[in-house]
Tab-separated table of C-alpha atoms in Angstrom:
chain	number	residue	atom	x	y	z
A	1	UNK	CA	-36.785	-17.212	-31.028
A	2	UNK	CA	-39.397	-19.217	-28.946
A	3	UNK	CA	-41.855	-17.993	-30.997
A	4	UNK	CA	-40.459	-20.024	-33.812
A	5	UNK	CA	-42.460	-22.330	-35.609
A	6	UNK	CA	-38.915	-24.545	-35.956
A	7	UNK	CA	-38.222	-26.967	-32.770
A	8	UNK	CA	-34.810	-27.040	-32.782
A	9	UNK	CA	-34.914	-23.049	-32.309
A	10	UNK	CA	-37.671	-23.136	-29.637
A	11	UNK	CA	-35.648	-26.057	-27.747
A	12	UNK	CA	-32.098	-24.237	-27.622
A	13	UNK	CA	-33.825	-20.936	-27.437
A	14	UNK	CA	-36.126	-21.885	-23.878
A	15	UNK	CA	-32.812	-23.833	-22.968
A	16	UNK	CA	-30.952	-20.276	-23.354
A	17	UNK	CA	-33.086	-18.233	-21.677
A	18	UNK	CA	-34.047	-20.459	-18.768
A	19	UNK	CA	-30.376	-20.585	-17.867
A	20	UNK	CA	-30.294	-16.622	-17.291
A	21	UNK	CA	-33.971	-16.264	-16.510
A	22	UNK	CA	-35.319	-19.100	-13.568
A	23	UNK	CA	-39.026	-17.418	-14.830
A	24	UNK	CA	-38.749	-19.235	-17.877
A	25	UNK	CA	-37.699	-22.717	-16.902
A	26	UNK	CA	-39.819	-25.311	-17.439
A	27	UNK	CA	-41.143	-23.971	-20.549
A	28	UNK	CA	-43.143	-26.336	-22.758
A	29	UNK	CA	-41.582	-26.357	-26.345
A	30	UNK	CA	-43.737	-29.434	-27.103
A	31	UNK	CA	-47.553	-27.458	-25.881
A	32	UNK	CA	-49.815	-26.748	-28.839
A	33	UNK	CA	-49.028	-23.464	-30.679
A	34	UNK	CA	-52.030	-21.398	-29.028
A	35	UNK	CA	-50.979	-22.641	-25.305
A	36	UNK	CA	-47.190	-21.445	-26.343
A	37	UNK	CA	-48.513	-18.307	-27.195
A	38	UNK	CA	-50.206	-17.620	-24.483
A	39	UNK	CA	-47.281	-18.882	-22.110
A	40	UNK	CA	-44.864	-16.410	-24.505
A	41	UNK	CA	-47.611	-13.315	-23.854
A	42	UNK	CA	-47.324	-14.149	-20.134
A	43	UNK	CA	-43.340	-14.505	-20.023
A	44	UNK	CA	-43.257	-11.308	-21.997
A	45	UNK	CA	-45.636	-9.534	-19.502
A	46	UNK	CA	-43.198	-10.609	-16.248
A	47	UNK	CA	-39.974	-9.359	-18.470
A	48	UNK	CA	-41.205	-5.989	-19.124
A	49	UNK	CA	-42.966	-5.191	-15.706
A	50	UNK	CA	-39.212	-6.446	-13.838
A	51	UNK	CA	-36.922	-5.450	-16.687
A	52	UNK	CA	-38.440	-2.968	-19.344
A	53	UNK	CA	-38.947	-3.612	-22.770
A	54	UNK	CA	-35.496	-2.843	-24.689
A	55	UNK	CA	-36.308	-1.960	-28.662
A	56	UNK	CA	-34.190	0.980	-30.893
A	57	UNK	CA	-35.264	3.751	-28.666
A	58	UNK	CA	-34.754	2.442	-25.597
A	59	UNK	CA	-31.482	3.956	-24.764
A	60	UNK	CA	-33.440	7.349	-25.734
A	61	UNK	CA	-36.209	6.373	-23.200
A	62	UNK	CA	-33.709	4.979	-20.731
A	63	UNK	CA	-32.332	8.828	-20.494
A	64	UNK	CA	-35.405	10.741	-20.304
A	65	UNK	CA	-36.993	8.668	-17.827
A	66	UNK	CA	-33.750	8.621	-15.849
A	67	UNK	CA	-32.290	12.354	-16.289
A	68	UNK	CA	-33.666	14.328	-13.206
A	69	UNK	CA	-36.972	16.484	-14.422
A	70	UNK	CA	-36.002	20.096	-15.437
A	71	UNK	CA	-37.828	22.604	-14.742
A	72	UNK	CA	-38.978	24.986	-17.541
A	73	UNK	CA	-37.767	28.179	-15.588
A	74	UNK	CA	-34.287	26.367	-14.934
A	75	UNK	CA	-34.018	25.442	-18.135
A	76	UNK	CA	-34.910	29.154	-19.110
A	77	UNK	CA	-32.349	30.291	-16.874
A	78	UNK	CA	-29.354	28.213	-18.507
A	79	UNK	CA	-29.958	29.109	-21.972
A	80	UNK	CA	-29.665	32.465	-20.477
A	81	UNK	CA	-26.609	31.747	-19.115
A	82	UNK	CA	-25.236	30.166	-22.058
A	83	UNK	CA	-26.547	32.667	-24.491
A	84	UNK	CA	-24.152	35.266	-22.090
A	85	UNK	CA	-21.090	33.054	-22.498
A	86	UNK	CA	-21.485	33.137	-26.142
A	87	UNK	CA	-21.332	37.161	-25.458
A	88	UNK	CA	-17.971	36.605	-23.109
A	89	UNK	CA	-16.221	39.406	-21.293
A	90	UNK	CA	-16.563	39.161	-17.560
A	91	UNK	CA	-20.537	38.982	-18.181
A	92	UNK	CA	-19.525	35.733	-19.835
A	93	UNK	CA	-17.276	34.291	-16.904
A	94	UNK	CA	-20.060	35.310	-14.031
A	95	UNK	CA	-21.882	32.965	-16.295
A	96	UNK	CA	-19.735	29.945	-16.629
A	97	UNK	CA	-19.366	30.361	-12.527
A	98	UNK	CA	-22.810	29.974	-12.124
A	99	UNK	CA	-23.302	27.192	-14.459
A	100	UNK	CA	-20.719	25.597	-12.509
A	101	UNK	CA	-23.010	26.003	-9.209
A	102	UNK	CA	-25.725	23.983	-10.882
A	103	UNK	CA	-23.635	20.886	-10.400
A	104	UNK	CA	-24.219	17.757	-11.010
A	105	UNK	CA	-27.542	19.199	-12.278
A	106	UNK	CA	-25.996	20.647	-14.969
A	107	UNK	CA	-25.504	18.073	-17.888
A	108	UNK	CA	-29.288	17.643	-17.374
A	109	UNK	CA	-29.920	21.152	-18.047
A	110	UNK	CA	-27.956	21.109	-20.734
A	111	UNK	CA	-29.767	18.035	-22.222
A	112	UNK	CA	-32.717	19.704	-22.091
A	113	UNK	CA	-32.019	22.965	-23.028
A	114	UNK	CA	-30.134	21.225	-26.200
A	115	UNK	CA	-33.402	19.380	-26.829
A	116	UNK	CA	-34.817	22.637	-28.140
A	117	UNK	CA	-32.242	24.429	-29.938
A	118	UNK	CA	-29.670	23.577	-32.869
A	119	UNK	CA	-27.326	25.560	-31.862
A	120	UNK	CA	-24.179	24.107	-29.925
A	121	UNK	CA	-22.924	24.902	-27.114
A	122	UNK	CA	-19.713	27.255	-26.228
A	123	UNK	CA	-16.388	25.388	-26.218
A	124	UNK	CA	-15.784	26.987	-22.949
A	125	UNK	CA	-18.712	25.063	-21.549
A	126	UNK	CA	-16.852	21.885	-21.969
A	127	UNK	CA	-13.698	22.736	-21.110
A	128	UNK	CA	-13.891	25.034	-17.905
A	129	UNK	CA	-17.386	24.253	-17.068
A	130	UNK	CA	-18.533	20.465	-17.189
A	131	UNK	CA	-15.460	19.321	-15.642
A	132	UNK	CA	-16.521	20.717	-12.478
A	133	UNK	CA	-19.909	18.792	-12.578
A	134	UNK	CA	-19.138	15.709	-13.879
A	135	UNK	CA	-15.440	14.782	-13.840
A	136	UNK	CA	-16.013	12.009	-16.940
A	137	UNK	CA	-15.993	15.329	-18.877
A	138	UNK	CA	-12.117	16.030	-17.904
A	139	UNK	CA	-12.055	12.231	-19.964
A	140	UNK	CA	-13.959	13.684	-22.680
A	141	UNK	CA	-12.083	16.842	-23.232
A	142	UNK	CA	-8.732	14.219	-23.314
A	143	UNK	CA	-10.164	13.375	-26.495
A	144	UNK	CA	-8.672	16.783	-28.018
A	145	UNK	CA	-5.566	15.844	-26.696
A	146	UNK	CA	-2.265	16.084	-29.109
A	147	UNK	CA	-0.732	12.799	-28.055
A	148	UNK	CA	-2.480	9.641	-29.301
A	149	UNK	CA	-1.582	7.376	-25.941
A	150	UNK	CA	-3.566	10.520	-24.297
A	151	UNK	CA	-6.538	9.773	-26.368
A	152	UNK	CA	-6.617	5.836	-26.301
A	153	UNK	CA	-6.456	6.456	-22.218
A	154	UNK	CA	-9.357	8.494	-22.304
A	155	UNK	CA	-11.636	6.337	-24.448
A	156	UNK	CA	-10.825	3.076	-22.940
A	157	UNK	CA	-11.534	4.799	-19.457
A	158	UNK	CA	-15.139	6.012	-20.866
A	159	UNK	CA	-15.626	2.923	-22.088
A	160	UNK	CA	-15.670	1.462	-18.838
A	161	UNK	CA	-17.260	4.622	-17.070
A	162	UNK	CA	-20.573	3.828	-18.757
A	163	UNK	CA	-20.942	0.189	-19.077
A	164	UNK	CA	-23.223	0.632	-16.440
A	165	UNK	CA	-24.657	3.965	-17.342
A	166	UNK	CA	-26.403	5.554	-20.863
A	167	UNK	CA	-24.186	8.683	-21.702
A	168	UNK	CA	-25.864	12.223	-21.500
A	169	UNK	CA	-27.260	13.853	-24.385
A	170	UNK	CA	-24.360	16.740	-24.060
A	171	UNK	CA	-21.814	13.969	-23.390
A	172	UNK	CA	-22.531	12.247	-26.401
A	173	UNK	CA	-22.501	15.410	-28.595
A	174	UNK	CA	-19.095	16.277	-27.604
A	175	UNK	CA	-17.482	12.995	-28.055
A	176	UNK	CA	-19.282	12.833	-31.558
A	177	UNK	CA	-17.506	15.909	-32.406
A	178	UNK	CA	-13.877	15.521	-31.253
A	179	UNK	CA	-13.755	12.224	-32.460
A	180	UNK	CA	-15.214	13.086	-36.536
A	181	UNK	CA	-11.617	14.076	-37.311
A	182	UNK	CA	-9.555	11.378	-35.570
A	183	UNK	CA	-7.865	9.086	-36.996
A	184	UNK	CA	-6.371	6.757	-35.150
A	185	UNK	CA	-8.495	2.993	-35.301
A	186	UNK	CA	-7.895	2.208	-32.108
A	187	UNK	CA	-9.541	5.150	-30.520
A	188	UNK	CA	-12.160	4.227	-33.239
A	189	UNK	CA	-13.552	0.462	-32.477
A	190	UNK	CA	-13.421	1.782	-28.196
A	191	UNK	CA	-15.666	4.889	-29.337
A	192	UNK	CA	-18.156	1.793	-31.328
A	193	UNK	CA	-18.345	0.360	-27.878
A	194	UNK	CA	-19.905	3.363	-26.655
A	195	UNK	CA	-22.571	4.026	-29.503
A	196	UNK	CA	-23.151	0.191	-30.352
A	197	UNK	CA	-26.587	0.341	-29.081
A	198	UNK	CA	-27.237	4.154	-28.871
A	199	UNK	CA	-29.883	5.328	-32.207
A	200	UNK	CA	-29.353	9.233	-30.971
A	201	UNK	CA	-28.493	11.474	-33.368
A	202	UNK	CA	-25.441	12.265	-32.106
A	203	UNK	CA	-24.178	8.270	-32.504
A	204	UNK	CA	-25.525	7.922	-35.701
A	205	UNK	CA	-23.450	11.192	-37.156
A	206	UNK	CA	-20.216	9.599	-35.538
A	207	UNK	CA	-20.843	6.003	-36.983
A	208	UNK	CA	-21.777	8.256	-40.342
A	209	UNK	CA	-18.415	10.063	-40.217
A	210	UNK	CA	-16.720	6.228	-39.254
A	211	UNK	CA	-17.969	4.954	-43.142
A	212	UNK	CA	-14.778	7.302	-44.941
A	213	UNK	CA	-12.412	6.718	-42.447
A	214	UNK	CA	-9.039	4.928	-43.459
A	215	UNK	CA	-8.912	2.039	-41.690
A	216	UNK	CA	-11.163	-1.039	-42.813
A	217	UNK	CA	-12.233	-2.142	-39.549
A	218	UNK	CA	-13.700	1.336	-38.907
A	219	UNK	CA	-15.706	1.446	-42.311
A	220	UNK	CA	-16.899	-2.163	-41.536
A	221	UNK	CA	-17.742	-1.157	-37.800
A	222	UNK	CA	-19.790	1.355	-39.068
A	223	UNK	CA	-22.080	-0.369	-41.541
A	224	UNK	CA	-22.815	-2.565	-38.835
A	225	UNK	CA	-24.101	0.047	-36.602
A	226	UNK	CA	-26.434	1.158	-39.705
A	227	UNK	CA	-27.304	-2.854	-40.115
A	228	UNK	CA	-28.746	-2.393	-36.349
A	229	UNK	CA	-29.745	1.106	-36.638
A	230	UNK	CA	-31.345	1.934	-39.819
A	231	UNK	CA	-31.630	5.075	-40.980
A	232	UNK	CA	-33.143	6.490	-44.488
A	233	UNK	CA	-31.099	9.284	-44.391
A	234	UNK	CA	-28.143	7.470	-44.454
A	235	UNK	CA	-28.960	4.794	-47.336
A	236	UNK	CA	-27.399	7.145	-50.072
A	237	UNK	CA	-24.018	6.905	-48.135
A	238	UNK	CA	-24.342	3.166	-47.835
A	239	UNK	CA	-24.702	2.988	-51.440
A	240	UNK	CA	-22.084	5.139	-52.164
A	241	UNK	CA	-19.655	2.477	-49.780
A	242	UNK	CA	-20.439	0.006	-52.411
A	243	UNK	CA	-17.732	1.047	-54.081
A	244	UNK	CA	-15.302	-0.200	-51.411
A	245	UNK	CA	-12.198	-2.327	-51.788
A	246	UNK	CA	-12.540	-4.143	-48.814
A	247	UNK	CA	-14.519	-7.283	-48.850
A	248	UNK	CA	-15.218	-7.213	-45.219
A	249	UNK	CA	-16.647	-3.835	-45.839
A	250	UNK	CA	-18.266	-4.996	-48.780
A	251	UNK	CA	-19.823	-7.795	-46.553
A	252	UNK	CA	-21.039	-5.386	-43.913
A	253	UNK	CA	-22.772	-2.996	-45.951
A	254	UNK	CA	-25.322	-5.165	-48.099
A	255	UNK	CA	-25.707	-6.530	-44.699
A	256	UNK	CA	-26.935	-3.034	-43.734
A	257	UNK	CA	-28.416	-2.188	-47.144
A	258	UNK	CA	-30.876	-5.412	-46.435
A	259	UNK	CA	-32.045	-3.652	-43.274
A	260	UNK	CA	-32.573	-0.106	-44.661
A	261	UNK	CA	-35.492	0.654	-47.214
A	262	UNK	CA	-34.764	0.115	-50.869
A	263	UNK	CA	-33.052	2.631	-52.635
A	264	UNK	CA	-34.778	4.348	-55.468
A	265	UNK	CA	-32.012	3.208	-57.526
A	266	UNK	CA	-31.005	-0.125	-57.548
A	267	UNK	CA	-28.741	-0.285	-60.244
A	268	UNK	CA	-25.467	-0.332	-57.451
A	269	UNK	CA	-26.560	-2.988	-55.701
A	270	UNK	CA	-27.742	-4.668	-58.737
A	271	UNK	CA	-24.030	-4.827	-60.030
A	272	UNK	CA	-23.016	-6.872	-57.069
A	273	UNK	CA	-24.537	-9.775	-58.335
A	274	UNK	CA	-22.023	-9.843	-60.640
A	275	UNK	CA	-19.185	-9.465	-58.090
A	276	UNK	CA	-16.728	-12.111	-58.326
A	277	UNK	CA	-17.161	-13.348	-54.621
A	278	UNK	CA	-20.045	-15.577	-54.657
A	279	UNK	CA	-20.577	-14.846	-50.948
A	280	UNK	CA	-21.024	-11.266	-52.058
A	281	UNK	CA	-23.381	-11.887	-54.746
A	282	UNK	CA	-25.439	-13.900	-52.419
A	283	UNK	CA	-25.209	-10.794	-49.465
A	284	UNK	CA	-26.879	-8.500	-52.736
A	285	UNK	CA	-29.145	-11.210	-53.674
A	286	UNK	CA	-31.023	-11.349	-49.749
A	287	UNK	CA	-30.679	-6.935	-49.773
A	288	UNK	CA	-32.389	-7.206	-53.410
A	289	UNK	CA	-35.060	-9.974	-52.684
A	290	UNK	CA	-35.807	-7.955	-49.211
A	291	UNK	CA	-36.688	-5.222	-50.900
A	292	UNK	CA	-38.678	-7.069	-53.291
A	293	UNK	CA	-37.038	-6.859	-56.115
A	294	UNK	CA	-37.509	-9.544	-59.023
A	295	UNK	CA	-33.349	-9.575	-59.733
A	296	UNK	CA	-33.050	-10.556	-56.069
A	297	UNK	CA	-34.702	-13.496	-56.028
A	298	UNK	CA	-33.391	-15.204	-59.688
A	299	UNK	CA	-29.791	-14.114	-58.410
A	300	UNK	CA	-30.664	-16.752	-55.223
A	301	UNK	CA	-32.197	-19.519	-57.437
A	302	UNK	CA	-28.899	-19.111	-59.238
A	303	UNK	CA	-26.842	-19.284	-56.064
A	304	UNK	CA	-28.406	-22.511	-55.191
A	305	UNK	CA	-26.825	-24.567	-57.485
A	306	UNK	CA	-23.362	-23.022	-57.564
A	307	UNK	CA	-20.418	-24.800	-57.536
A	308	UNK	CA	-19.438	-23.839	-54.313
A	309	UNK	CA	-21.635	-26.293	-51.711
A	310	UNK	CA	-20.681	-23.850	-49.177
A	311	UNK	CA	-22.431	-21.238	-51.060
A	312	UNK	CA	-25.375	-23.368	-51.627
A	313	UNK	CA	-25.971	-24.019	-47.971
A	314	UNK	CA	-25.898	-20.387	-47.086
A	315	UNK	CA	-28.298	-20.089	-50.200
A	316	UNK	CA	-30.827	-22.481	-48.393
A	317	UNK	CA	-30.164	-20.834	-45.026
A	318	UNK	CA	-31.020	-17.374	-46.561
A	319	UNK	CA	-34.259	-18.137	-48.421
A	320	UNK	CA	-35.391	-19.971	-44.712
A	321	UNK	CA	-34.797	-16.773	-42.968
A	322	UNK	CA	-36.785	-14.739	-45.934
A	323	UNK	CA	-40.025	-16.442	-45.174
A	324	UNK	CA	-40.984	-16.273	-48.996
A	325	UNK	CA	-43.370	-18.768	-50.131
A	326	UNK	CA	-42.533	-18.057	-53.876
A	327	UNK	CA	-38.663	-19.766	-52.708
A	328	UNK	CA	-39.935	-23.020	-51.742
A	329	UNK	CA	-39.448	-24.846	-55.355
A	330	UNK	CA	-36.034	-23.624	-54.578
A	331	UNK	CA	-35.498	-25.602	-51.736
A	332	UNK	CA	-37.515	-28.545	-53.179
A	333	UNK	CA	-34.760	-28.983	-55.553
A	334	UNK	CA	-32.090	-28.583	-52.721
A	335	UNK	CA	-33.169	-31.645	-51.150
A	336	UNK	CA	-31.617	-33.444	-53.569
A	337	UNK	CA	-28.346	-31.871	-52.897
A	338	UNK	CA	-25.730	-33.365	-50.422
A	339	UNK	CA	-26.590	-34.101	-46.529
A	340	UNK	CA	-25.785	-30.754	-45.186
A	341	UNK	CA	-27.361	-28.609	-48.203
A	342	UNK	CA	-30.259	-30.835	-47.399
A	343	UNK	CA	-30.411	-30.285	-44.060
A	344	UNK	CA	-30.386	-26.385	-44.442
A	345	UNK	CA	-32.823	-26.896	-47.139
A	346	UNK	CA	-35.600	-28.667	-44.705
A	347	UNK	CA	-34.883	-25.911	-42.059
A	348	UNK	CA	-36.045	-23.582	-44.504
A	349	UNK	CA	-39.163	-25.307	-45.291
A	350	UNK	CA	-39.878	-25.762	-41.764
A	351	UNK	CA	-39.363	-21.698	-41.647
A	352	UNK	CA	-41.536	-20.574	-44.292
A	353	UNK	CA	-44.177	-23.474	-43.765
A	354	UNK	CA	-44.190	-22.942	-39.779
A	355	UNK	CA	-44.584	-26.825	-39.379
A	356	UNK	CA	-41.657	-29.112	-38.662
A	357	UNK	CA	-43.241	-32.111	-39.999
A	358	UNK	CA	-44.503	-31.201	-44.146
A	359	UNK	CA	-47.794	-29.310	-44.400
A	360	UNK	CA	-49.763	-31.984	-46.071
A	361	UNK	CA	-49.120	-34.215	-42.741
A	362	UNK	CA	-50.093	-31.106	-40.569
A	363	UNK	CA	-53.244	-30.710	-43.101
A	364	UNK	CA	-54.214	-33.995	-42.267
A	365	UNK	CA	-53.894	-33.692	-38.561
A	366	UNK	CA	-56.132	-30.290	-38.276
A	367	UNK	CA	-58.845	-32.218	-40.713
A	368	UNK	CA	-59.433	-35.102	-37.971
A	369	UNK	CA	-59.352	-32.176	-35.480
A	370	UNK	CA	-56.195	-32.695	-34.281
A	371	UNK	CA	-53.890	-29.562	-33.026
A	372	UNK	CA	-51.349	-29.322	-35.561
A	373	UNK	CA	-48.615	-29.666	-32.663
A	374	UNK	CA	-44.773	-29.864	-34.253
A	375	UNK	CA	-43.641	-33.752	-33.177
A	376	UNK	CA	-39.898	-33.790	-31.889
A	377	UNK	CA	-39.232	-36.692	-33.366
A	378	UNK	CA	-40.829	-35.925	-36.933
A	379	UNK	CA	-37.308	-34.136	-36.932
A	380	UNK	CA	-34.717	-37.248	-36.026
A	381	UNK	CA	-35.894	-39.171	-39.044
A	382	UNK	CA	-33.342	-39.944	-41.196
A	383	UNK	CA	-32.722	-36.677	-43.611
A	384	UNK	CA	-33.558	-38.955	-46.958
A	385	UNK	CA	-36.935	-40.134	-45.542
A	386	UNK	CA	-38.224	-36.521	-44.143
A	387	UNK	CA	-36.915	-34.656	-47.985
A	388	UNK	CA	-38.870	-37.562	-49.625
A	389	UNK	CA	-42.060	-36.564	-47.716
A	390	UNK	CA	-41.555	-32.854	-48.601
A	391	UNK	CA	-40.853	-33.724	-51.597
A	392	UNK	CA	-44.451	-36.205	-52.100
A	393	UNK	CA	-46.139	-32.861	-50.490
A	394	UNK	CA	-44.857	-30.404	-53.025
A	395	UNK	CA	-45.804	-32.475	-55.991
A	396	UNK	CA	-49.274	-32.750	-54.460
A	397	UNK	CA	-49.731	-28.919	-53.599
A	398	UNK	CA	-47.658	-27.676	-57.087
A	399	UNK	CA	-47.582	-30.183	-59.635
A	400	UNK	CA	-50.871	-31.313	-59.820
């Protein structure tokens, strides 16, 4: 955010930040754009060399560089092991004793021996085996129990187990698949807790299996975990959600459906432009125009003069945060809406523009070889007099 070209965000962003960070205090939101940048690249360089650089993997990276190395011939050795559990008979339970032995080694080997093979792992190894090594899997295995207060225990105590930890690749797996079938909500939203920033495999089929459950909540819970975590393989069962009852649902997935890539089809999404909640049809109208479709962008030109002001202000507030150039006779007109709609609508120009004060007055400034730096107070002018200036610039650059 203090990368944007908008003041306002810079300010409260470097204000943010400095108050958890004491490396970024003192940061100037007012320097010229190419001194910012290079104070950013700088402040970027100290965060990742003290903290690491967290992006959709990281959890994934987090757990490889953090499991203990296993060797090839141990890992060998346990998919030995396991393949003679599979087998059973007492050649099975020598086995599963020395599994146990391994440890707390164990759920590493497992990881790894899991990492190259598709095929899962005994039942017995979870519930006479892990236990032993890591005692959070005596919480896990709770998660089979028959009584519901049983179950909500066990998650809440996970929960809290590994706040402070990233869950094991075997872990994960075996909460995934005792908790498919349940169908208690409760349980449900505590298990989200666990996977809400997780983009294994294992997370994503339990958020996938979350989108038919009963409950609402859970449905919406789990779009939102696709919104953060897109995945292509998953956009046919987005679309398919569509179909839901439940606006906050409804809301969640074309949230999601705007972060996944565009469907081949887009006749479903299409026919929620007609849906009689405006704030639906405008949810559709971002998905559509993000995936660059033509129907996207007339359904938001629409939306901006609905009868609903509340509607247009989100309108204005949406086109901003699309960055599209071709929007900006959109907001134009918006300026002659009323004081907040306007307000939204100059944020929007300063967005797609990247200059606070209009681009003809920036233009000017870089043609007497002036920096075009963003003026603080450009933006406390009274809201009539700054529209009236984007409004001289458009009719200058557009209607000539």
């Amino acid at each position: 955010a203090m990368e944007s070209p908008n003041y306002l965000t810079r300010k409260e962003a470097a204000a943010q930040l400095a108050d958890r960070w004491p490396a970024a205090v003192g940061f100037p939101i007012d320097a010229p754009l190419q001194r910012r940048v290079e104070l950013l690249n700088q402040l970027q360089s100290q965060w990742t060399e003290k903290f690491g650089n967290l992006d959709r993997v990281a959890i994934v990276a987090a757990t490889e560089k953090s499991a203990p190395a296993v060797s090839n011939d141990r890992r060998q050795q346990v998919a030995q092991w396991i393949d003679t559990v599979w087998r059973g008979g007492d050649s099975g339970n020598a086995a599963m004793e020395s599994l146990v032995a391994l440890g707390a080694e164990l759920p590493a080997a497992l990881d790894a021996v899991a990492a190259q093979s598709d095929r899962p792992l005994p039942a017995q190894i979870y519930e006479k085996v892990l236990p032993h090594c890591d005692k959070n899997f005596e919480l896990i295995n709770q998660l089979a129990d028959p009584q519901q207060s049983v179950r909500r225990s066990a998650i809440i105590a996970l929960v809290k187990c590994y706040e402070e930890k990233t869950l094991s690749t075997v872990a994960l797996s075996r909460i995934s698949e005792l908790l498919t079938s349940e169908s208690d909500p409760v349980i449900w939203l505590h298990a989200f807790k666990l996977i809400e920033h997780d983009p294994r495999e294992a997370a994503t089929e339990l958020a996938a299996a979350g989108m038919s459950h009963p409950a609402a909540e859970v449905r919406r819970r789990a779009c939102e975990y696709f919104a953060a975590y897109p995945d292509a393989k998953r956009s046919d069962l987005l679309a398919a959600t569509l179909a839901d009852s439940n606006i906050s649902v409804l809301h969640a997935v074309l949230l999601a459906l705007a972060e996944a890539p565009p469907l081949a089809d887009h006749a479903p999404l299409e026919k929620m432009l007609a849906a009689s909640d405006h704030s639906l049809r405008l949810d559709a109208a971002v998905a559509l125009s993000r995936w660059k479709v033509e129907s996207g962008r007339a359904a938001l030109e629409r939306l901006a003069v609905d009868g609903d002001p509340k509607i247009r202000r989100t309108t204005a507030q949406a086109i901003g945060a699309l960055g599209e150039t071709e929007m900006i006779p959109t907001l134009i007109k918006m300026l002659d809406d009323q004081q907040d709609i306007r307000r939204a609508a100059l944020l929007g120009l300063r967005s797609i523009t990247g200059s606070n004060t209009s681009p003809m007055e920036s233009a000017v400034r870089q043609a007497g070889l002036q920096a075009p730096v963003d003026r603080p107070d450009e933006i406390s002018a009274p809201l009539v007099e700054q529209a009236q200036r984007w409004k001289e610039w458009y009719r200058t650059q557009y209607q000539r």
